[in-house]
């Protein structure tokens, strides 16, 4: 499975080139039409040329969005972290002389998540520092940035760092209703990590396989706090059979071993 994803890196790069070439071709046609309309003083051609521009730009954006979803499915659906990193690094903006479908913020947020999922917290934190330099120009990434920052703070048991990050998320949620669910998730994680029960994950629906693992992990830890040992075992077992590269999978196995020895 892993090797098959690695082989698709070149395919992704080829798709990226095709999208860019298609965009350039359409822009060439636009300029030809525009120049012709000016020289011939044809109003219809001018109108068509103007209408053609947003169509081209939208088509290019849609293609890139589809490509991004395909790439992200390697991690979110198939749970293959290392192949995902290979693909991101192969087409990311840090590749000298290559254009990328990723902005730097977009790239480093994905790298941060991948490193964190591997349990490489130091590397994850370093990658996230690169995002902070672009935040003023890329406010749409703030929620993801603070979410990842809160995960790192929890892992490091850094309460002051977490509270600062959590408060930033609350401020964003006042302007964006959708962020309130992220605030609730982070709050529940923090409660459980600090040995306070929180049943938020008990009935929370996941959007992909990765979310399912993370939500089940904290659900199982909450079950332990409630002394529901059998329930915790069953929930941890749902995680333990997944890709062992994932930090949460390895931790679930540790809990199962400890519970088996009790």
PDB file of C-alpha atoms in Angstrom:
ATOM      1  CA  UNK A   1       0.000   0.000   0.000  1.00  0.00           C
ATOM      2  CA  UNK A   2       2.757   2.447   0.996  1.00  0.00           C
ATOM      3  CA  UNK A   3       4.833   1.826  -2.130  1.00  0.00           C
ATOM      4  CA  UNK A   4       1.783   2.347  -4.337  1.00  0.00           C
ATOM      5  CA  UNK A   5       1.265   5.800  -2.858  1.00  0.00           C
ATOM      6  CA  UNK A   6       4.925   6.668  -3.299  1.00  0.00           C
ATOM      7  CA  UNK A   7       4.642   5.783  -6.963  1.00  0.00           C
ATOM      8  CA  UNK A   8       1.825   8.309  -7.305  1.00  0.00           C
ATOM      9  CA  UNK A   9       4.070  11.262  -6.445  1.00  0.00           C
ATOM     10  CA  UNK A  10       5.161  11.554 -10.059  1.00  0.00           C
ATOM     11  CA  UNK A  11       1.535  11.283 -11.191  1.00  0.00           C
ATOM     12  CA  UNK A  12       0.577  14.149  -8.883  1.00  0.00           C
ATOM     13  CA  UNK A  13       3.393  16.282 -10.268  1.00  0.00           C
ATOM     14  CA  UNK A  14       2.255  15.527 -13.820  1.00  0.00           C
ATOM     15  CA  UNK A  15      -1.320  16.508 -12.958  1.00  0.00           C
ATOM     16  CA  UNK A  16      -0.006  19.725 -11.473  1.00  0.00           C
ATOM     17  CA  UNK A  17       1.860  20.511 -14.698  1.00  0.00           C
ATOM     18  CA  UNK A  18      -1.218  19.740 -16.782  1.00  0.00           C
ATOM     19  CA  UNK A  19      -3.336  22.104 -14.714  1.00  0.00           C
ATOM     20  CA  UNK A  20      -0.780  24.871 -15.095  1.00  0.00           C
ATOM     21  CA  UNK A  21      -0.411  24.262 -18.846  1.00  0.00           C
ATOM     22  CA  UNK A  22      -4.176  24.267 -19.295  1.00  0.00           C
ATOM     23  CA  UNK A  23      -4.395  27.548 -17.422  1.00  0.00           C
ATOM     24  CA  UNK A  24      -1.655  29.101 -19.603  1.00  0.00           C
ATOM     25  CA  UNK A  25      -3.369  27.853 -22.756  1.00  0.00           C
ATOM     26  CA  UNK A  26      -6.660  29.456 -21.760  1.00  0.00           C
ATOM     27  CA  UNK A  27      -4.896  32.698 -20.868  1.00  0.00           C
ATOM     28  CA  UNK A  28      -3.212  32.678 -24.279  1.00  0.00           C
ATOM     29  CA  UNK A  29      -6.609  32.301 -25.951  1.00  0.00           C
ATOM     30  CA  UNK A  30      -7.961  35.118 -23.813  1.00  0.00           C
ATOM     31  CA  UNK A  31      -5.213  37.537 -24.819  1.00  0.00           C
ATOM     32  CA  UNK A  32      -5.600  36.644 -28.486  1.00  0.00           C
ATOM     33  CA  UNK A  33      -9.348  37.262 -28.247  1.00  0.00           C
ATOM     34  CA  UNK A  34      -8.818  40.501 -26.357  1.00  0.00           C
ATOM     35  CA  UNK A  35      -6.265  41.865 -28.830  1.00  0.00           C
ATOM     36  CA  UNK A  36      -8.477  40.881 -31.761  1.00  0.00           C
ATOM     37  CA  UNK A  37     -11.470  42.588 -30.172  1.00  0.00           C
ATOM     38  CA  UNK A  38      -9.523  45.819 -29.738  1.00  0.00           C
ATOM     39  CA  UNK A  39      -8.166  45.819 -33.289  1.00  0.00           C
ATOM     40  CA  UNK A  40     -11.524  44.955 -34.845  1.00  0.00           C
ATOM     41  CA  UNK A  41     -13.440  47.173 -32.405  1.00  0.00           C
ATOM     42  CA  UNK A  42     -15.902  44.336 -31.835  1.00  0.00           C
ATOM     43  CA  UNK A  43     -17.907  44.807 -28.655  1.00  0.00           C
ATOM     44  CA  UNK A  44     -19.084  41.187 -28.627  1.00  0.00           C
ATOM     45  CA  UNK A  45     -15.515  39.882 -28.615  1.00  0.00           C
ATOM     46  CA  UNK A  46     -14.631  42.221 -25.765  1.00  0.00           C
ATOM     47  CA  UNK A  47     -17.591  40.969 -23.719  1.00  0.00           C
ATOM     48  CA  UNK A  48     -16.697  37.335 -24.439  1.00  0.00           C
ATOM     49  CA  UNK A  49     -13.070  37.953 -23.503  1.00  0.00           C
ATOM     50  CA  UNK A  50     -14.076  39.571 -20.207  1.00  0.00           C
ATOM     51  CA  UNK A  51     -16.519  36.752 -19.387  1.00  0.00           C
ATOM     52  CA  UNK A  52     -13.919  34.138 -20.301  1.00  0.00           C
ATOM     53  CA  UNK A  53     -11.429  35.289 -17.640  1.00  0.00           C
ATOM     54  CA  UNK A  54     -13.361  34.237 -14.485  1.00  0.00           C
ATOM     55  CA  UNK A  55     -14.251  30.926 -16.143  1.00  0.00           C
ATOM     56  CA  UNK A  56     -10.567  30.151 -16.682  1.00  0.00           C
ATOM     57  CA  UNK A  57      -9.558  31.214 -13.177  1.00  0.00           C
ATOM     58  CA  UNK A  58     -12.419  29.256 -11.593  1.00  0.00           C
ATOM     59  CA  UNK A  59     -11.574  26.131 -13.600  1.00  0.00           C
ATOM     60  CA  UNK A  60      -7.953  26.304 -12.497  1.00  0.00           C
ATOM     61  CA  UNK A  61      -8.963  26.782  -8.842  1.00  0.00           C
ATOM     62  CA  UNK A  62     -11.440  23.878  -8.991  1.00  0.00           C
ATOM     63  CA  UNK A  63      -8.834  21.549 -10.505  1.00  0.00           C
ATOM     64  CA  UNK A  64      -6.302  22.453  -7.814  1.00  0.00           C
ATOM     65  CA  UNK A  65      -8.925  21.936  -5.101  1.00  0.00           C
ATOM     66  CA  UNK A  66      -9.714  18.454  -6.437  1.00  0.00           C
ATOM     67  CA  UNK A  67      -6.008  17.652  -6.526  1.00  0.00           C
ATOM     68  CA  UNK A  68      -5.551  18.855  -2.933  1.00  0.00           C
ATOM     69  CA  UNK A  69      -8.394  16.618  -1.742  1.00  0.00           C
ATOM     70  CA  UNK A  70      -6.833  13.617  -3.488  1.00  0.00           C
ATOM     71  CA  UNK A  71      -3.502  14.317  -1.802  1.00  0.00           C
ATOM     72  CA  UNK A  72      -5.084  14.845   1.625  1.00  0.00           C
ATOM     73  CA  UNK A  73      -7.002  11.566   1.289  1.00  0.00           C
ATOM     74  CA  UNK A  74      -3.644   9.756   1.577  1.00  0.00           C
ATOM     75  CA  UNK A  75      -3.567  10.918   5.199  1.00  0.00           C
ATOM     76  CA  UNK A  76      -7.195  11.543   6.160  1.00  0.00           C
ATOM     77  CA  UNK A  77      -8.693   8.426   4.563  1.00  0.00           C
ATOM     78  CA  UNK A  78      -5.848   5.927   4.076  1.00  0.00           C
ATOM     79  CA  UNK A  79      -3.868   6.998   7.179  1.00  0.00           C
ATOM     80  CA  UNK A  80      -0.499   6.748   5.423  1.00  0.00           C
ATOM     81  CA  UNK A  81       1.538   9.486   7.081  1.00  0.00           C
ATOM     82  CA  UNK A  82       5.005   8.919   5.618  1.00  0.00           C
ATOM     83  CA  UNK A  83       3.802   8.633   1.989  1.00  0.00           C
ATOM     84  CA  UNK A  84       1.777  11.795   2.607  1.00  0.00           C
ATOM     85  CA  UNK A  85       4.919  13.597   3.750  1.00  0.00           C
ATOM     86  CA  UNK A  86       6.760  12.344   0.666  1.00  0.00           C
ATOM     87  CA  UNK A  87       4.076  13.735  -1.627  1.00  0.00           C
ATOM     88  CA  UNK A  88       3.823  17.081   0.187  1.00  0.00           C
ATOM     89  CA  UNK A  89       7.586  17.553   0.152  1.00  0.00           C
ATOM     90  CA  UNK A  90       7.831  16.524  -3.502  1.00  0.00           C
ATOM     91  CA  UNK A  91       5.435  19.226  -4.700  1.00  0.00           C
ATOM     92  CA  UNK A  92       5.643  21.754  -1.857  1.00  0.00           C
ATOM     93  CA  UNK A  93       6.787  25.390  -2.172  1.00  0.00           C
ATOM     94  CA  UNK A  94      10.166  24.569  -0.629  1.00  0.00           C
ATOM     95  CA  UNK A  95      11.185  22.768  -3.827  1.00  0.00           C
ATOM     96  CA  UNK A  96      13.553  25.193  -5.546  1.00  0.00           C
ATOM     97  CA  UNK A  97      12.582  26.092  -9.079  1.00  0.00           C
ATOM     98  CA  UNK A  98       9.120  24.513  -8.843  1.00  0.00           C
ATOM     99  CA  UNK A  99       5.722  26.132  -8.603  1.00  0.00           C
ATOM    100  CA  UNK A 100       3.318  24.585  -6.129  1.00  0.00           C
ATOM    101  CA  UNK A 101      -0.410  24.262  -5.552  1.00  0.00           C
ATOM    102  CA  UNK A 102       0.394  24.947  -1.877  1.00  0.00           C
ATOM    103  CA  UNK A 103       0.950  28.340  -0.330  1.00  0.00           C
ATOM    104  CA  UNK A 104       3.673  28.285   2.335  1.00  0.00           C
ATOM    105  CA  UNK A 105       1.070  28.469   5.119  1.00  0.00           C
ATOM    106  CA  UNK A 106      -0.889  25.612   3.586  1.00  0.00           C
ATOM    107  CA  UNK A 107       2.254  23.542   3.160  1.00  0.00           C
ATOM    108  CA  UNK A 108       3.602  24.013   6.691  1.00  0.00           C
ATOM    109  CA  UNK A 109       0.226  23.348   8.327  1.00  0.00           C
ATOM    110  CA  UNK A 110       0.113  19.981   6.576  1.00  0.00           C
ATOM    111  CA  UNK A 111       3.725  19.236   7.511  1.00  0.00           C
ATOM    112  CA  UNK A 112       3.019  20.204  11.132  1.00  0.00           C
ATOM    113  CA  UNK A 113       0.076  17.807  11.344  1.00  0.00           C
ATOM    114  CA  UNK A 114       2.002  14.956   9.722  1.00  0.00           C
ATOM    115  CA  UNK A 115       4.965  15.321  12.090  1.00  0.00           C
ATOM    116  CA  UNK A 116       2.633  15.502  15.088  1.00  0.00           C
ATOM    117  CA  UNK A 117       0.822  12.337  14.036  1.00  0.00           C
ATOM    118  CA  UNK A 118       4.175  10.560  13.816  1.00  0.00           C
ATOM    119  CA  UNK A 119       4.947  11.678  17.367  1.00  0.00           C
ATOM    120  CA  UNK A 120       7.729  14.008  16.208  1.00  0.00           C
ATOM    121  CA  UNK A 121       6.595  16.911  18.367  1.00  0.00           C
ATOM    122  CA  UNK A 122       9.818  18.944  18.080  1.00  0.00           C
ATOM    123  CA  UNK A 123       9.697  18.802  14.272  1.00  0.00           C
ATOM    124  CA  UNK A 124       6.000  19.618  14.380  1.00  0.00           C
ATOM    125  CA  UNK A 125       6.624  22.709  16.486  1.00  0.00           C
ATOM    126  CA  UNK A 126       9.429  23.912  14.204  1.00  0.00           C
ATOM    127  CA  UNK A 127       7.203  23.534  11.152  1.00  0.00           C
ATOM    128  CA  UNK A 128       4.432  25.479  12.873  1.00  0.00           C
ATOM    129  CA  UNK A 129       6.817  28.368  13.543  1.00  0.00           C
ATOM    130  CA  UNK A 130       7.098  28.824   9.779  1.00  0.00           C
ATOM    131  CA  UNK A 131       3.316  29.281   9.590  1.00  0.00           C
ATOM    132  CA  UNK A 132       3.277  32.071  12.182  1.00  0.00           C
ATOM    133  CA  UNK A 133       5.360  34.267   9.861  1.00  0.00           C
ATOM    134  CA  UNK A 134       2.551  34.255   7.267  1.00  0.00           C
ATOM    135  CA  UNK A 135      -0.507  34.540   9.519  1.00  0.00           C
ATOM    136  CA  UNK A 136      -1.133  38.263   9.046  1.00  0.00           C
ATOM    137  CA  UNK A 137      -1.588  37.703   5.326  1.00  0.00           C
ATOM    138  CA  UNK A 138      -3.398  34.369   5.640  1.00  0.00           C
ATOM    139  CA  UNK A 139      -6.054  34.792   8.325  1.00  0.00           C
ATOM    140  CA  UNK A 140      -8.085  31.880   6.950  1.00  0.00           C
ATOM    141  CA  UNK A 141      -5.417  29.523   8.345  1.00  0.00           C
ATOM    142  CA  UNK A 142      -5.645  30.887  11.906  1.00  0.00           C
ATOM    143  CA  UNK A 143      -8.044  28.209  13.158  1.00  0.00           C
ATOM    144  CA  UNK A 144      -5.852  25.353  11.898  1.00  0.00           C
ATOM    145  CA  UNK A 145      -2.771  27.087  13.280  1.00  0.00           C
ATOM    146  CA  UNK A 146      -4.184  27.475  16.796  1.00  0.00           C
ATOM    147  CA  UNK A 147      -5.694  23.987  16.756  1.00  0.00           C
ATOM    148  CA  UNK A 148      -2.300  22.437  15.988  1.00  0.00           C
ATOM    149  CA  UNK A 149      -0.619  24.731  18.465  1.00  0.00           C
ATOM    150  CA  UNK A 150      -3.035  23.575  21.170  1.00  0.00           C
ATOM    151  CA  UNK A 151      -2.274  19.905  20.407  1.00  0.00           C
ATOM    152  CA  UNK A 152       1.448  20.560  20.792  1.00  0.00           C
ATOM    153  CA  UNK A 153       0.894  22.495  24.038  1.00  0.00           C
ATOM    154  CA  UNK A 154      -1.199  19.640  25.476  1.00  0.00           C
ATOM    155  CA  UNK A 155       1.433  17.071  24.523  1.00  0.00           C
ATOM    156  CA  UNK A 156       4.117  19.157  26.236  1.00  0.00           C
ATOM    157  CA  UNK A 157       1.884  19.709  29.302  1.00  0.00           C
ATOM    158  CA  UNK A 158       2.379  23.449  28.794  1.00  0.00           C
ATOM    159  CA  UNK A 159      -0.715  24.886  30.476  1.00  0.00           C
ATOM    160  CA  UNK A 160       0.088  28.585  29.977  1.00  0.00           C
ATOM    161  CA  UNK A 161       0.855  28.029  26.297  1.00  0.00           C
ATOM    162  CA  UNK A 162      -2.376  26.085  25.918  1.00  0.00           C
ATOM    163  CA  UNK A 163      -4.497  28.747  27.631  1.00  0.00           C
ATOM    164  CA  UNK A 164      -3.068  31.442  25.374  1.00  0.00           C
ATOM    165  CA  UNK A 165      -3.857  29.349  22.305  1.00  0.00           C
ATOM    166  CA  UNK A 166      -7.305  28.364  23.565  1.00  0.00           C
ATOM    167  CA  UNK A 167      -8.223  31.999  24.216  1.00  0.00           C
ATOM    168  CA  UNK A 168      -7.158  32.874  20.667  1.00  0.00           C
ATOM    169  CA  UNK A 169      -9.528  30.208  19.332  1.00  0.00           C
ATOM    170  CA  UNK A 170     -12.357  31.613  21.444  1.00  0.00           C
ATOM    171  CA  UNK A 171     -11.765  35.072  19.974  1.00  0.00           C
ATOM    172  CA  UNK A 172     -11.931  33.668  16.442  1.00  0.00           C
ATOM    173  CA  UNK A 173     -15.126  31.755  17.271  1.00  0.00           C
ATOM    174  CA  UNK A 174     -16.842  35.039  18.176  1.00  0.00           C
ATOM    175  CA  UNK A 175     -16.532  36.061  14.522  1.00  0.00           C
ATOM    176  CA  UNK A 176     -16.920  32.622  12.956  1.00  0.00           C
ATOM    177  CA  UNK A 177     -19.668  30.293  14.201  1.00  0.00           C
ATOM    178  CA  UNK A 178     -18.004  27.235  12.605  1.00  0.00           C
ATOM    179  CA  UNK A 179     -14.960  27.585  14.877  1.00  0.00           C
ATOM    180  CA  UNK A 180     -17.062  26.915  17.988  1.00  0.00           C
ATOM    181  CA  UNK A 181     -16.925  23.172  17.309  1.00  0.00           C
ATOM    182  CA  UNK A 182     -13.110  23.356  17.208  1.00  0.00           C
ATOM    183  CA  UNK A 183     -13.139  25.193  20.545  1.00  0.00           C
ATOM    184  CA  UNK A 184     -15.324  22.443  22.037  1.00  0.00           C
ATOM    185  CA  UNK A 185     -13.009  19.712  20.723  1.00  0.00           C
ATOM    186  CA  UNK A 186      -9.897  21.397  22.117  1.00  0.00           C
ATOM    187  CA  UNK A 187     -11.609  22.043  25.473  1.00  0.00           C
ATOM    188  CA  UNK A 188     -12.665  18.378  25.735  1.00  0.00           C
ATOM    189  CA  UNK A 189      -9.156  17.177  24.875  1.00  0.00           C
ATOM    190  CA  UNK A 190      -7.633  19.448  27.507  1.00  0.00           C
ATOM    191  CA  UNK A 191     -10.102  18.322  30.178  1.00  0.00           C
ATOM    192  CA  UNK A 192      -9.415  14.652  29.512  1.00  0.00           C
ATOM    193  CA  UNK A 193      -5.633  15.133  29.402  1.00  0.00           C
ATOM    194  CA  UNK A 194      -5.901  16.825  32.798  1.00  0.00           C
ATOM    195  CA  UNK A 195      -7.922  13.899  34.205  1.00  0.00           C
ATOM    196  CA  UNK A 196     -11.270  15.690  34.167  1.00  0.00           C
ATOM    197  CA  UNK A 197     -14.150  13.792  32.576  1.00  0.00           C
ATOM    198  CA  UNK A 198     -15.716  15.206  29.420  1.00  0.00           C
ATOM    199  CA  UNK A 199     -18.150  13.180  27.305  1.00  0.00           C
ATOM    200  CA  UNK A 200     -17.977  15.445  24.225  1.00  0.00           C
ATOM    201  CA  UNK A 201     -16.428  12.680  22.092  1.00  0.00           C
ATOM    202  CA  UNK A 202     -19.035  10.055  22.995  1.00  0.00           C
ATOM    203  CA  UNK A 203     -21.437  11.023  20.213  1.00  0.00           C
ATOM    204  CA  UNK A 204     -19.244  13.231  18.031  1.00  0.00           C
ATOM    205  CA  UNK A 205     -19.364  12.373  14.329  1.00  0.00           C
ATOM    206  CA  UNK A 206     -16.055  12.231  12.463  1.00  0.00           C
ATOM    207  CA  UNK A 207     -15.585  13.457   8.889  1.00  0.00           C
ATOM    208  CA  UNK A 208     -12.748  11.088   7.997  1.00  0.00           C
ATOM    209  CA  UNK A 209     -10.787   8.096   9.296  1.00  0.00           C
ATOM    210  CA  UNK A 210      -8.119  10.214  10.953  1.00  0.00           C
ATOM    211  CA  UNK A 211     -10.681  12.176  12.957  1.00  0.00           C
ATOM    212  CA  UNK A 212     -12.318   8.899  13.949  1.00  0.00           C
ATOM    213  CA  UNK A 213      -9.051   7.647  15.446  1.00  0.00           C
ATOM    214  CA  UNK A 214      -8.395  10.884  17.343  1.00  0.00           C
ATOM    215  CA  UNK A 215     -11.954  11.146  18.658  1.00  0.00           C
ATOM    216  CA  UNK A 216     -11.988   7.479  19.727  1.00  0.00           C
ATOM    217  CA  UNK A 217      -8.649   7.909  21.478  1.00  0.00           C
ATOM    218  CA  UNK A 218     -10.002  10.664  23.710  1.00  0.00           C
ATOM    219  CA  UNK A 219     -13.316   8.853  24.114  1.00  0.00           C
ATOM    220  CA  UNK A 220     -11.409   5.825  25.442  1.00  0.00           C
ATOM    221  CA  UNK A 221      -9.357   7.964  27.826  1.00  0.00           C
ATOM    222  CA  UNK A 222     -12.559   9.522  29.141  1.00  0.00           C
ATOM    223  CA  UNK A 223     -14.004   6.035  29.652  1.00  0.00           C
ATOM    224  CA  UNK A 224     -10.970   5.212  31.781  1.00  0.00           C
ATOM    225  CA  UNK A 225     -11.620   8.307  33.888  1.00  0.00           C
ATOM    226  CA  UNK A 226     -15.190   7.055  34.358  1.00  0.00           C
ATOM    227  CA  UNK A 227     -13.761   3.636  35.367  1.00  0.00           C
ATOM    228  CA  UNK A 228     -15.449   2.014  32.380  1.00  0.00           C
ATOM    229  CA  UNK A 229     -12.505  -0.314  31.744  1.00  0.00           C
ATOM    230  CA  UNK A 230     -14.296  -2.671  29.362  1.00  0.00           C
ATOM    231  CA  UNK A 231     -15.645   0.214  27.308  1.00  0.00           C
ATOM    232  CA  UNK A 232     -12.166   1.761  27.133  1.00  0.00           C
ATOM    233  CA  UNK A 233     -10.669  -1.547  25.986  1.00  0.00           C
ATOM    234  CA  UNK A 234     -13.188  -1.846  23.159  1.00  0.00           C
ATOM    235  CA  UNK A 235     -12.616   1.734  22.027  1.00  0.00           C
ATOM    236  CA  UNK A 236      -8.817   1.476  22.190  1.00  0.00           C
ATOM    237  CA  UNK A 237      -9.019  -1.786  20.238  1.00  0.00           C
ATOM    238  CA  UNK A 238     -10.758   0.038  17.379  1.00  0.00           C
ATOM    239  CA  UNK A 239      -7.663   2.236  17.121  1.00  0.00           C
ATOM    240  CA  UNK A 240      -4.958  -0.357  17.784  1.00  0.00           C
ATOM    241  CA  UNK A 241      -5.449  -2.177  14.471  1.00  0.00           C
ATOM    242  CA  UNK A 242      -4.709   0.933  12.385  1.00  0.00           C
ATOM    243  CA  UNK A 243      -1.361   2.149  11.002  1.00  0.00           C
ATOM    244  CA  UNK A 244       1.226   1.894  13.837  1.00  0.00           C
ATOM    245  CA  UNK A 245       3.069   4.917  12.417  1.00  0.00           C
ATOM    246  CA  UNK A 246       0.354   7.030  14.013  1.00  0.00           C
ATOM    247  CA  UNK A 247       1.141   8.340  17.485  1.00  0.00           C
ATOM    248  CA  UNK A 248      -2.446   7.723  18.652  1.00  0.00           C
ATOM    249  CA  UNK A 249      -2.316   4.090  17.509  1.00  0.00           C
ATOM    250  CA  UNK A 250       0.901   3.436  19.418  1.00  0.00           C
ATOM    251  CA  UNK A 251      -0.530   5.086  22.530  1.00  0.00           C
ATOM    252  CA  UNK A 252      -3.725   3.022  22.249  1.00  0.00           C
ATOM    253  CA  UNK A 253      -1.635  -0.165  22.168  1.00  0.00           C
ATOM    254  CA  UNK A 254       0.231   0.945  25.294  1.00  0.00           C
ATOM    255  CA  UNK A 255      -3.036   1.485  27.135  1.00  0.00           C
ATOM    256  CA  UNK A 256      -4.294  -1.943  26.049  1.00  0.00           C
ATOM    257  CA  UNK A 257      -1.101  -3.585  27.342  1.00  0.00           C
ATOM    258  CA  UNK A 258      -1.440  -1.788  30.675  1.00  0.00           C
ATOM    259  CA  UNK A 259      -5.101  -2.761  30.969  1.00  0.00           C
ATOM    260  CA  UNK A 260      -4.273  -6.385  30.143  1.00  0.00           C
ATOM    261  CA  UNK A 261      -1.720  -6.473  32.968  1.00  0.00           C
ATOM    262  CA  UNK A 262      -4.087  -5.016  35.579  1.00  0.00           C
TER     263      UNK A 262
END
